[in-house]
Coordinates of C-alpha atoms in Angstrom, one line a residue:
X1 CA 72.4 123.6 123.3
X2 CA 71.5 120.8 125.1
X3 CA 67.6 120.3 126.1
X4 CA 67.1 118.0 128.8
X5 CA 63.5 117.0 128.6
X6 CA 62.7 113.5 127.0
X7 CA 61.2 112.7 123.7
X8 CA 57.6 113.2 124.0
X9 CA 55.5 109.8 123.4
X10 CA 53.0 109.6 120.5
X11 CA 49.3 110.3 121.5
X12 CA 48.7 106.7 119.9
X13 CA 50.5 104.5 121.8
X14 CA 47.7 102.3 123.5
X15 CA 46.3 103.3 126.6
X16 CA 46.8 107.0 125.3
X17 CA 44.3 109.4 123.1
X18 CA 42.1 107.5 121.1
X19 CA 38.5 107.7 120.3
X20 CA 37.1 106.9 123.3
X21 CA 39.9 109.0 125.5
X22 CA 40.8 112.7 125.6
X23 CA 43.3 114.6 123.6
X24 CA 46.0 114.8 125.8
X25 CA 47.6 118.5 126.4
X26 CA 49.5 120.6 124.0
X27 CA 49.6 123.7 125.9
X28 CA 53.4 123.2 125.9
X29 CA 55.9 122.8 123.1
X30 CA 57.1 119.2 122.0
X31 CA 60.0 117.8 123.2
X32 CA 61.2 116.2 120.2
X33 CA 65.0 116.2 119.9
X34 CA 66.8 117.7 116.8
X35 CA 70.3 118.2 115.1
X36 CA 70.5 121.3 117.1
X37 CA 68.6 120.5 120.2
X38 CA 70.1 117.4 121.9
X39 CA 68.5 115.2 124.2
X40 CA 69.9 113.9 127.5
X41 CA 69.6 110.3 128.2
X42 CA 71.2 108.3 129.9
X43 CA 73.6 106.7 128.2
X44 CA 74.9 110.5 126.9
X45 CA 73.0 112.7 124.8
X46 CA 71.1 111.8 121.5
X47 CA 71.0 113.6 117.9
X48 CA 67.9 113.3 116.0
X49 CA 68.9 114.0 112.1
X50 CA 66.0 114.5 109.8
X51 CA 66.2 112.5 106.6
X52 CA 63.7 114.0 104.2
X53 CA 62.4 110.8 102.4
X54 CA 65.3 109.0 104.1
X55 CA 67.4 110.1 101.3
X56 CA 71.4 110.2 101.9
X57 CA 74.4 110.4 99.0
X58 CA 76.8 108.2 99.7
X59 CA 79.2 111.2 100.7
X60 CA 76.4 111.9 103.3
X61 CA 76.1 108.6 105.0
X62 CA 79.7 108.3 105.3
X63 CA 80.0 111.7 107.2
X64 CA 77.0 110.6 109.6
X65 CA 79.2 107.1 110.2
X66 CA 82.4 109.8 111.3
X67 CA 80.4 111.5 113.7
X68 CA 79.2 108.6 115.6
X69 CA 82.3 107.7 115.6
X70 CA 84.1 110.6 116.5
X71 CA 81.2 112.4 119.1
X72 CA 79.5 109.3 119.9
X73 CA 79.4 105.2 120.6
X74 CA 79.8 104.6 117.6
X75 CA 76.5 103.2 116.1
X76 CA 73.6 104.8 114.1
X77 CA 70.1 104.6 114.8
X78 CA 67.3 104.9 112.5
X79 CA 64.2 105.6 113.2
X80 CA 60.1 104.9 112.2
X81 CA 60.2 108.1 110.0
X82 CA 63.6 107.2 108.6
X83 CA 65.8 109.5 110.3
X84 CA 69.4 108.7 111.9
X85 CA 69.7 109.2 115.8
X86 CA 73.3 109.9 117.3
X87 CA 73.5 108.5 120.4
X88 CA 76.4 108.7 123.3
X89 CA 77.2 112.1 122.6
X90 CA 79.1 114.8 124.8
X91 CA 76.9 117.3 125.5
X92 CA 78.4 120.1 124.6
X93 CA 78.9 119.2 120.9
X94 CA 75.8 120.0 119.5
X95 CA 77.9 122.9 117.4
X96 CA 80.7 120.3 116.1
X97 CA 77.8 118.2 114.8
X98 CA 76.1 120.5 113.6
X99 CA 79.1 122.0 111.4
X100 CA 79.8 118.4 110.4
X101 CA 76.4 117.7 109.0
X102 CA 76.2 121.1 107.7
X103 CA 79.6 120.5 106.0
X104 CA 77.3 117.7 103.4
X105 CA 74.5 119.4 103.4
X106 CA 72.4 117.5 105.9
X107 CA 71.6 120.8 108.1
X108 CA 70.1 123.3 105.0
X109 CA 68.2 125.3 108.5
X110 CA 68.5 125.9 111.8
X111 CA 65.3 127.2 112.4
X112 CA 63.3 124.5 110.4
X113 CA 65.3 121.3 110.8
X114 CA 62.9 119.4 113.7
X115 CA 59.6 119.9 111.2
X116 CA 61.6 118.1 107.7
X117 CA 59.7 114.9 108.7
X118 CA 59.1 113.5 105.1
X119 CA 58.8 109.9 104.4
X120 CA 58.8 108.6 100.7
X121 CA 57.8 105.3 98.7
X122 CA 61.4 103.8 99.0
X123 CA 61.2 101.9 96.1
X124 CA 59.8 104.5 93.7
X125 CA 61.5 104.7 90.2
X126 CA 63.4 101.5 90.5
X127 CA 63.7 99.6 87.2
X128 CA 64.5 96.0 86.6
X129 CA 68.4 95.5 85.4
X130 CA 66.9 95.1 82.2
X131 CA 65.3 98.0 81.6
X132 CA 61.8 96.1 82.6
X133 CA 59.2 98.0 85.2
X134 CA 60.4 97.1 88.3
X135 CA 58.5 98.7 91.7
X136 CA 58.4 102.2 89.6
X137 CA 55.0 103.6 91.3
X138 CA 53.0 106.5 89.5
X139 CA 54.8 108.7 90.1
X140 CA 58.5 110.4 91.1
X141 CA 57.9 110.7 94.8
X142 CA 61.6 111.6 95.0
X143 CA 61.2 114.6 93.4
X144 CA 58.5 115.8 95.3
X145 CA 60.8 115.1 98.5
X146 CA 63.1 117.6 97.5
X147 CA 60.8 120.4 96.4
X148 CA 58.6 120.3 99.6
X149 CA 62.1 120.0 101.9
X150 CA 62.8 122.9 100.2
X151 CA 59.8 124.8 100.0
X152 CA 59.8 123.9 104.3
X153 CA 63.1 125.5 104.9
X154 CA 61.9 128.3 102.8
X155 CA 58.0 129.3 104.9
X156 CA 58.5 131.1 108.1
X157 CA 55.2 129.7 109.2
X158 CA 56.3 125.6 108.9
X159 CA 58.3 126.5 111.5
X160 CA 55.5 126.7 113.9
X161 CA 55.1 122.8 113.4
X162 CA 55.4 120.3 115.6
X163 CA 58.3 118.4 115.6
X164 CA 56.0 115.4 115.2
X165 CA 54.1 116.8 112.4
X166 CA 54.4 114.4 109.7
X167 CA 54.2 114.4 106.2
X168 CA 54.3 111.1 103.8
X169 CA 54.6 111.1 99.8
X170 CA 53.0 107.7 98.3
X171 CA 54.0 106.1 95.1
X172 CA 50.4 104.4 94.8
X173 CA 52.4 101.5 96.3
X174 CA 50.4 102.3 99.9
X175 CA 53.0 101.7 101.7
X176 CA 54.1 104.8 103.4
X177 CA 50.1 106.2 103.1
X178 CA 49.3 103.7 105.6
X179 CA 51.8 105.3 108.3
X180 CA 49.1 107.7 108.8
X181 CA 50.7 110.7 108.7
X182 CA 49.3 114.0 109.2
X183 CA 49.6 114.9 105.3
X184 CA 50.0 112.4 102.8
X185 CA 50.1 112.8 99.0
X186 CA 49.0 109.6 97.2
X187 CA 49.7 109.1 93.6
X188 CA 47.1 107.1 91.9
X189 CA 47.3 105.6 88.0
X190 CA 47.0 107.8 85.2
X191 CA 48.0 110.9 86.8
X192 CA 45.4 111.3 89.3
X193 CA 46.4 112.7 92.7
X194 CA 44.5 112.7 96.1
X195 CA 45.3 114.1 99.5
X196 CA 44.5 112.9 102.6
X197 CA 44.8 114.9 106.0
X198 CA 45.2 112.6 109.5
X199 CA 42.9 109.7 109.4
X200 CA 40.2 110.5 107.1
X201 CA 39.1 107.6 104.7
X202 CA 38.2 110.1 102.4
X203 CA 40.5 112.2 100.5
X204 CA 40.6 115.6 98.7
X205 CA 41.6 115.5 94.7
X206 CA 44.3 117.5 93.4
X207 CA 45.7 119.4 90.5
X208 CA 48.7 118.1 88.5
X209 CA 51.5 120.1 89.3
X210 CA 50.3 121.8 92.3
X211 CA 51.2 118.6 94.9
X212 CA 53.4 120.1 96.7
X213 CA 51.5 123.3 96.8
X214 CA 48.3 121.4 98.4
X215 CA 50.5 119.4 101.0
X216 CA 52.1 122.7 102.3
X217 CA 48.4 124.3 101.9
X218 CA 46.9 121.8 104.0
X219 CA 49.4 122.3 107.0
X220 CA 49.3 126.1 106.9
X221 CA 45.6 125.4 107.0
X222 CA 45.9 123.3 110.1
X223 CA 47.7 125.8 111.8
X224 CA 45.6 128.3 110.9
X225 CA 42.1 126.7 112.0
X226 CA 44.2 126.0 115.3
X227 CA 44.8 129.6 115.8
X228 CA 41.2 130.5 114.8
X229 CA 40.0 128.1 117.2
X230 CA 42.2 128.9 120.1
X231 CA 43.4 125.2 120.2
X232 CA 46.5 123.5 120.6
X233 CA 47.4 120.0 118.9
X234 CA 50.6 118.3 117.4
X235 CA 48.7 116.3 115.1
X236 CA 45.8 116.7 112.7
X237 CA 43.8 113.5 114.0
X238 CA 43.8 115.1 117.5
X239 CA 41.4 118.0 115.9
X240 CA 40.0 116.1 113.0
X241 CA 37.0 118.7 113.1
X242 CA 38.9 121.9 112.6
X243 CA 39.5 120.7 108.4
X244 CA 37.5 119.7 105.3
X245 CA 36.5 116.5 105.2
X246 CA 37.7 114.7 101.8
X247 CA 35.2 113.4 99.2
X248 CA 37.4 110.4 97.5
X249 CA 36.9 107.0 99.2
X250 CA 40.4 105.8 99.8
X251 CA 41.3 101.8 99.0
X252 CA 42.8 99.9 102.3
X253 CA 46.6 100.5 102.0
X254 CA 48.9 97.7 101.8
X255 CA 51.6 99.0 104.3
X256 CA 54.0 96.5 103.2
X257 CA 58.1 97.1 103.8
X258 CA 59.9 96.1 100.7
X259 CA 61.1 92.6 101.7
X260 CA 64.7 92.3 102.2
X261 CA 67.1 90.6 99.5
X262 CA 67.4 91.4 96.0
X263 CA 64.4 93.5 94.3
X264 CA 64.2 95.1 90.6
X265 CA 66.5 97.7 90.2
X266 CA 68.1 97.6 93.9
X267 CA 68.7 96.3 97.0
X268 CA 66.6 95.8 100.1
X269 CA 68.4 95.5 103.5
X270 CA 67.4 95.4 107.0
X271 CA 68.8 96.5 110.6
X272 CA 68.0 94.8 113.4
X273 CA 66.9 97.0 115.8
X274 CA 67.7 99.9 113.5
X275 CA 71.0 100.1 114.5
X276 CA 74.3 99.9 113.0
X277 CA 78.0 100.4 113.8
X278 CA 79.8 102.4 111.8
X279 CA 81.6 99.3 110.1
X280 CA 78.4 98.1 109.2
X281 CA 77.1 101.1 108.1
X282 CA 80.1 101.6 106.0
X283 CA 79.5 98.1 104.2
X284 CA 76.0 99.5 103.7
X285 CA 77.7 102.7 101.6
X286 CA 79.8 100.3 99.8
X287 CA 77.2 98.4 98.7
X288 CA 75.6 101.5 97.3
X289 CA 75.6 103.2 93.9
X290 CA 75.7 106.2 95.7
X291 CA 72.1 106.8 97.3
X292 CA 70.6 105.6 99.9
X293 CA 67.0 105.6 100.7
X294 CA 66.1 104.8 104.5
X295 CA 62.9 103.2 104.9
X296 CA 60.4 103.9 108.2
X297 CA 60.6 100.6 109.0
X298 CA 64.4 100.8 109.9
X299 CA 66.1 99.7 106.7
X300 CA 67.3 100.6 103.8
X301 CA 67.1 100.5 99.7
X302 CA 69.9 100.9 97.8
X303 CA 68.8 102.0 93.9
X304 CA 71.4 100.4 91.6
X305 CA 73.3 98.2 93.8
X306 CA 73.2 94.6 92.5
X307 CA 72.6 91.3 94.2
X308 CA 76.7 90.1 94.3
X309 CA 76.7 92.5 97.4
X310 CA 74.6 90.8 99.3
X311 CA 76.9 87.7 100.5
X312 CA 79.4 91.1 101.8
X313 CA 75.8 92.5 103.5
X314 CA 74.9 89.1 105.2
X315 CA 78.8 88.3 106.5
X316 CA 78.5 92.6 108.2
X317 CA 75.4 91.2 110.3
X318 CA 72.9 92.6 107.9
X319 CA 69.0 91.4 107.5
X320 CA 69.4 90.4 103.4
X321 CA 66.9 87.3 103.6
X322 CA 63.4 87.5 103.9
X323 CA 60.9 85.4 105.9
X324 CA 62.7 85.5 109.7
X325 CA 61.2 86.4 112.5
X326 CA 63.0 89.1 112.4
X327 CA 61.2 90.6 109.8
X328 CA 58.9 93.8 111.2
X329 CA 60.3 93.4 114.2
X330 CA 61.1 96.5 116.5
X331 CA 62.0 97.9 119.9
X332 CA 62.7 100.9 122.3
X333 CA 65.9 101.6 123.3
X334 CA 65.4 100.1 126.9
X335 CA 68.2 99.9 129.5
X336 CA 70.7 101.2 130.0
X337 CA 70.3 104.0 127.1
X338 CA 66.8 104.6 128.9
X339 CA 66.5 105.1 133.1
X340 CA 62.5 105.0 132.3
X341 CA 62.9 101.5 130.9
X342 CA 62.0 98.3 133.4
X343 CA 64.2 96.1 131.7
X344 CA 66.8 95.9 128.8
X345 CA 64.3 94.9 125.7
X346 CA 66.6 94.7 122.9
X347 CA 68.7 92.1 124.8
X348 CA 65.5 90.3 125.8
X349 CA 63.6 90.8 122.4
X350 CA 66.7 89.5 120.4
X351 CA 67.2 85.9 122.7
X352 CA 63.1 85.9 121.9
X353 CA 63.7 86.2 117.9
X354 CA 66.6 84.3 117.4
X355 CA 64.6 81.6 119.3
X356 CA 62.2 81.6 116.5
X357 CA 64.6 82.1 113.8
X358 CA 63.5 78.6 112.1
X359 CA 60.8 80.0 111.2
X360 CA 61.8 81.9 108.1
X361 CA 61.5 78.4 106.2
X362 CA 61.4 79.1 102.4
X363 CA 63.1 81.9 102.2
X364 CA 65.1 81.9 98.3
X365 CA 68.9 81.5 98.3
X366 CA 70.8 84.8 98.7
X367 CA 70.7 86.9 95.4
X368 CA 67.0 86.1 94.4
X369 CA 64.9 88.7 93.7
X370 CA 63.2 88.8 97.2
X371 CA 59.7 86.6 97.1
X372 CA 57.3 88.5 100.1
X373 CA 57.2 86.2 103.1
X374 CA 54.3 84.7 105.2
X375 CA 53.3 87.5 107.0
X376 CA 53.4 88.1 110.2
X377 CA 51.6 90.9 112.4
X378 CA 54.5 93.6 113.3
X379 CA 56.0 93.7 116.9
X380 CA 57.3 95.9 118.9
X381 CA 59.0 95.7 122.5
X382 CA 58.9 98.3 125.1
X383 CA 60.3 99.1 128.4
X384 CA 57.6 101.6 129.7
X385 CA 54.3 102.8 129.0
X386 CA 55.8 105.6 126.6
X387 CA 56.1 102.5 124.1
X388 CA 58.3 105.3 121.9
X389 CA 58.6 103.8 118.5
X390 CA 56.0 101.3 118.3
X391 CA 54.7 101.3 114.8
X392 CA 51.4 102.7 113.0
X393 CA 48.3 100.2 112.4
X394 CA 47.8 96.5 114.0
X395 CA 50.9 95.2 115.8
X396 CA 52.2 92.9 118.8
X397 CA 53.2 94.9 122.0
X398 CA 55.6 93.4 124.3
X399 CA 55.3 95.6 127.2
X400 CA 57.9 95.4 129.8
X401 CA 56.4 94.8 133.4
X402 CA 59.2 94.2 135.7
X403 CA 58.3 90.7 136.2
X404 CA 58.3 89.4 133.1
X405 CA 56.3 90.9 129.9
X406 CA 53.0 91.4 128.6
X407 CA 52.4 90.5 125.0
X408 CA 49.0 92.0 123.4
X409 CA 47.4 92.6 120.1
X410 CA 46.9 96.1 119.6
X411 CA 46.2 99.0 116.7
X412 CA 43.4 98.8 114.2
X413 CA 40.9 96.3 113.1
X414 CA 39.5 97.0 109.9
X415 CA 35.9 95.5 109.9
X416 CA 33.0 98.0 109.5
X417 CA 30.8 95.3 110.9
X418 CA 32.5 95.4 114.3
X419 CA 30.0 97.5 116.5
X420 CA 33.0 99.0 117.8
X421 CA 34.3 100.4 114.5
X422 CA 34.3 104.2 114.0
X423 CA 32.2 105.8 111.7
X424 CA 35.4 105.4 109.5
X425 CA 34.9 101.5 109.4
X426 CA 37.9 100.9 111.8
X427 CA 38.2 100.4 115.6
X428 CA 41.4 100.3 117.2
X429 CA 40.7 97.6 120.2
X430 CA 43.2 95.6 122.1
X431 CA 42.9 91.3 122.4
X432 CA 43.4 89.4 125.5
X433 CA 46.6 90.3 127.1
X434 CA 48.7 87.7 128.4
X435 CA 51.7 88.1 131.0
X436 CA 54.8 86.1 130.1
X437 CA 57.8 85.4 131.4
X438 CA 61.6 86.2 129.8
X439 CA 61.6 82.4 129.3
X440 CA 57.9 81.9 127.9
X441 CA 58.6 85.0 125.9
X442 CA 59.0 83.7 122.4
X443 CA 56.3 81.0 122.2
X444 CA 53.7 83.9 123.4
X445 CA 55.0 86.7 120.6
X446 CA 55.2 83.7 118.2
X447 CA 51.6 83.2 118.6
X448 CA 50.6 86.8 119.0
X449 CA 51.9 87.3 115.4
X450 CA 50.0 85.0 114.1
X451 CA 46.2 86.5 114.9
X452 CA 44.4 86.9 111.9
X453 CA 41.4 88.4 113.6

């Protein structure tokens, strides 16, 4: 089955719903692509496989490297919820890929498979080599991946979804609770628990051994108030009204991707772009111990793999050294994949961050435990106004114009003493836009990346 209408963009992108703009419409269904329901673009259709905590065997990851291969062009793309896109496919092979993935056990339903968004702490459980607590978290976040994929697949009512609906599982690392999801389960020290729903600084305590139970309560509730209320949303920060506010401040999250290189217990490595041929990706498996955890900012941890694979990782093309400007940086697809697109980004955005590749100075020689870099603001190129994929929180858009490019500071300023803040002590504004041409490109994201304030 092959559904022609394009990805629908996220009501955040700027310029779109926020809190001084309407919600925008959700009479209709989403248009999100699946396993099962392909997208038509234009460089062939596209496959959207859902990851749940980007998790993949070995076994797995090889099988999705075949069929890009043998349906496709032959690269993988992952995605800001750590999924695996197919691109270039024939469009009438929706049921070979599907018998393929089911073949591995990457398609448990057909009727649920678009709503198993679930990203994970990536870097939950890992241990030092020797036996020393690595990035461990407080608790097994992986573990609660697998019941709540299964407990999903298993509710005839999480099929009524969105295909955007999100759900996140924190390690008390606050790295994935700061993709503000629509549910997100935060583990806190000494057992303690708290759940948040869409964008509330507050959240809702809960019982030990009933997470799972209050995540999937929490989205049957939203549905619920929806139907109660004879409204229609995707998200749970479009109707923030319709639920409970919570009664636990929550801290500022860190958001931090787990810096590429060498970390206790694993490996960190990074995609540029997110994509991969399938030679690369098949360096990535054999650098594994057999897992893979993909991470929503387009790369992967590999628990157990040790640091002599990196040299193999670096020599495939692979981000395995921190501190470049590569680091947290992102783009749309673009031309020619994308007729929306004014101009081919990833081509543009790549001449633009090799250009400032020097500035990854003091970055540790290959195979030391990865230091975190000087950080820089995220950035993300795109070809339209959709802006699909741009990332959650404060950020650099690069927006294409057809003359050129315009870079701007956009996403949320956390200062309560802003008088533009929300009551939740956060504002999401946008800073001076400047327009740039291909050539004056790099100097103006360079600098963009750099605002503090």
């Amino acid at each position: 089955m092959l559904a022609a209408m394009p990805p629908t963009p996220d009501a955040t992108a700027p310029g779109a719903a926020g809190p001084d703009r309407e919600v925008p419409d959700r009479g209709r269904a989403d248009a999100c692509p699946g396993a099962l329901r392909l997208h038509a673009a234009d460089d062939g259709a596209l496959a959207r496989i859902r990851l749940p905590g980007g998790l993949l065997t070995s076994r797995q990851a090889l099988a999705l490297a075949e069929a890009a291969e043998a349906l496709g062009d032959g690269e993988l793309e992952t995605t800001s919820r750590g999924n695996v896109q197919l691109r270039g496919l024939a469009p009438h092979c929706a049921s070979e890929l599907a018998d393929r993935l089911r073949a591995v056990g990457l398609l448990p339903s057909d009727t649920h498979e678009r709503v198993r968004n679930i990203v994970a702490s990536p870097t939950a459980g890992l241990d030092a080599a020797d036996g020393t607590p690595g990035s461990r978290g407080n608790a097994d976040v992986q573990a609660w991946v697998r019941e709540l994929d299964a407990r999903l697949c298993a509710s005839d009512w999480a099929a009524g979804l969105s295909g955007k609906f999100l759900f996140a599982l924190d390690d008390g690392h606050g790295d994935v609770a700061a993709l503000d999801a629509d549910v997100t389960l935060i583990a806190g020290p000494d057992g303690t628990r708290l759940l948040r729903l869409g964008r509330d600084d507050h959240g809702h305590p809960v019982e030990a051994g009933r997470e799972v139970t209050a995540v999937l309560d929490a989205a049957r509730s939203f549905l619920a108030a929806l139907r109660a209320n004879g409204r229609k949303a995707w998200h749970l920060r479009e109707v923030p009204e319709l639920l409970p506010a919570g009664s636990v401040p929550l801290p500022a999250f860190a958001g931090a991707a787990p810096a590429v290189g060498a970390l206790p217990g694993g490996l960190s490595v990074g995609l540029r772009f997110g994509r991969a041929s399938a030679g690369q990706w098949r360096t990535l498996v054999a650098a594994s111990a057999g897992e893979l955890r993909l991470t929503p900012w387009r790369g992967a941890v590999l628990p157990g793999a040790t640091a002599d694979r990196l040299p193999a990782l670096a020599a495939a093309g692979l981000r395995t050294e921190p501190g470049s400007a590569w680091e947290r940086a992102t783009a749309c697809t673009g031309l020619p994949g994308c007729a929306k697109s004014l101009a081919d980004v990833r081509t543009d955005a790549a001449r633009a961050l090799d250009a400032g590749a020097g500035a990854g100075a003091g970055a540790g020689p290959v195979g030391a435990v990865s230091a975190r870099p000087p950080v820089r603001l995220p950035v993300h190129w795109s070809g339209c106004e959709r802006r699909c994929g741009h990332p959650a929180g404060r950020w650099v858009d690069v927006l294409a114009t057809g003359r050129g490019y315009r870079v701007t500071v956009n996403g949320t300023v956390a200062d309560a003493t802003d008088p533009r803040a929300t009551s939740a002590g956060a504002t999401s504004i946008d800073v001076t836009s400047i327009d740039v041409t291909n050539e004056e490109m790099a100097e103006a994201v360079a600098e963009a990346r750099r605002t503090t304030k």
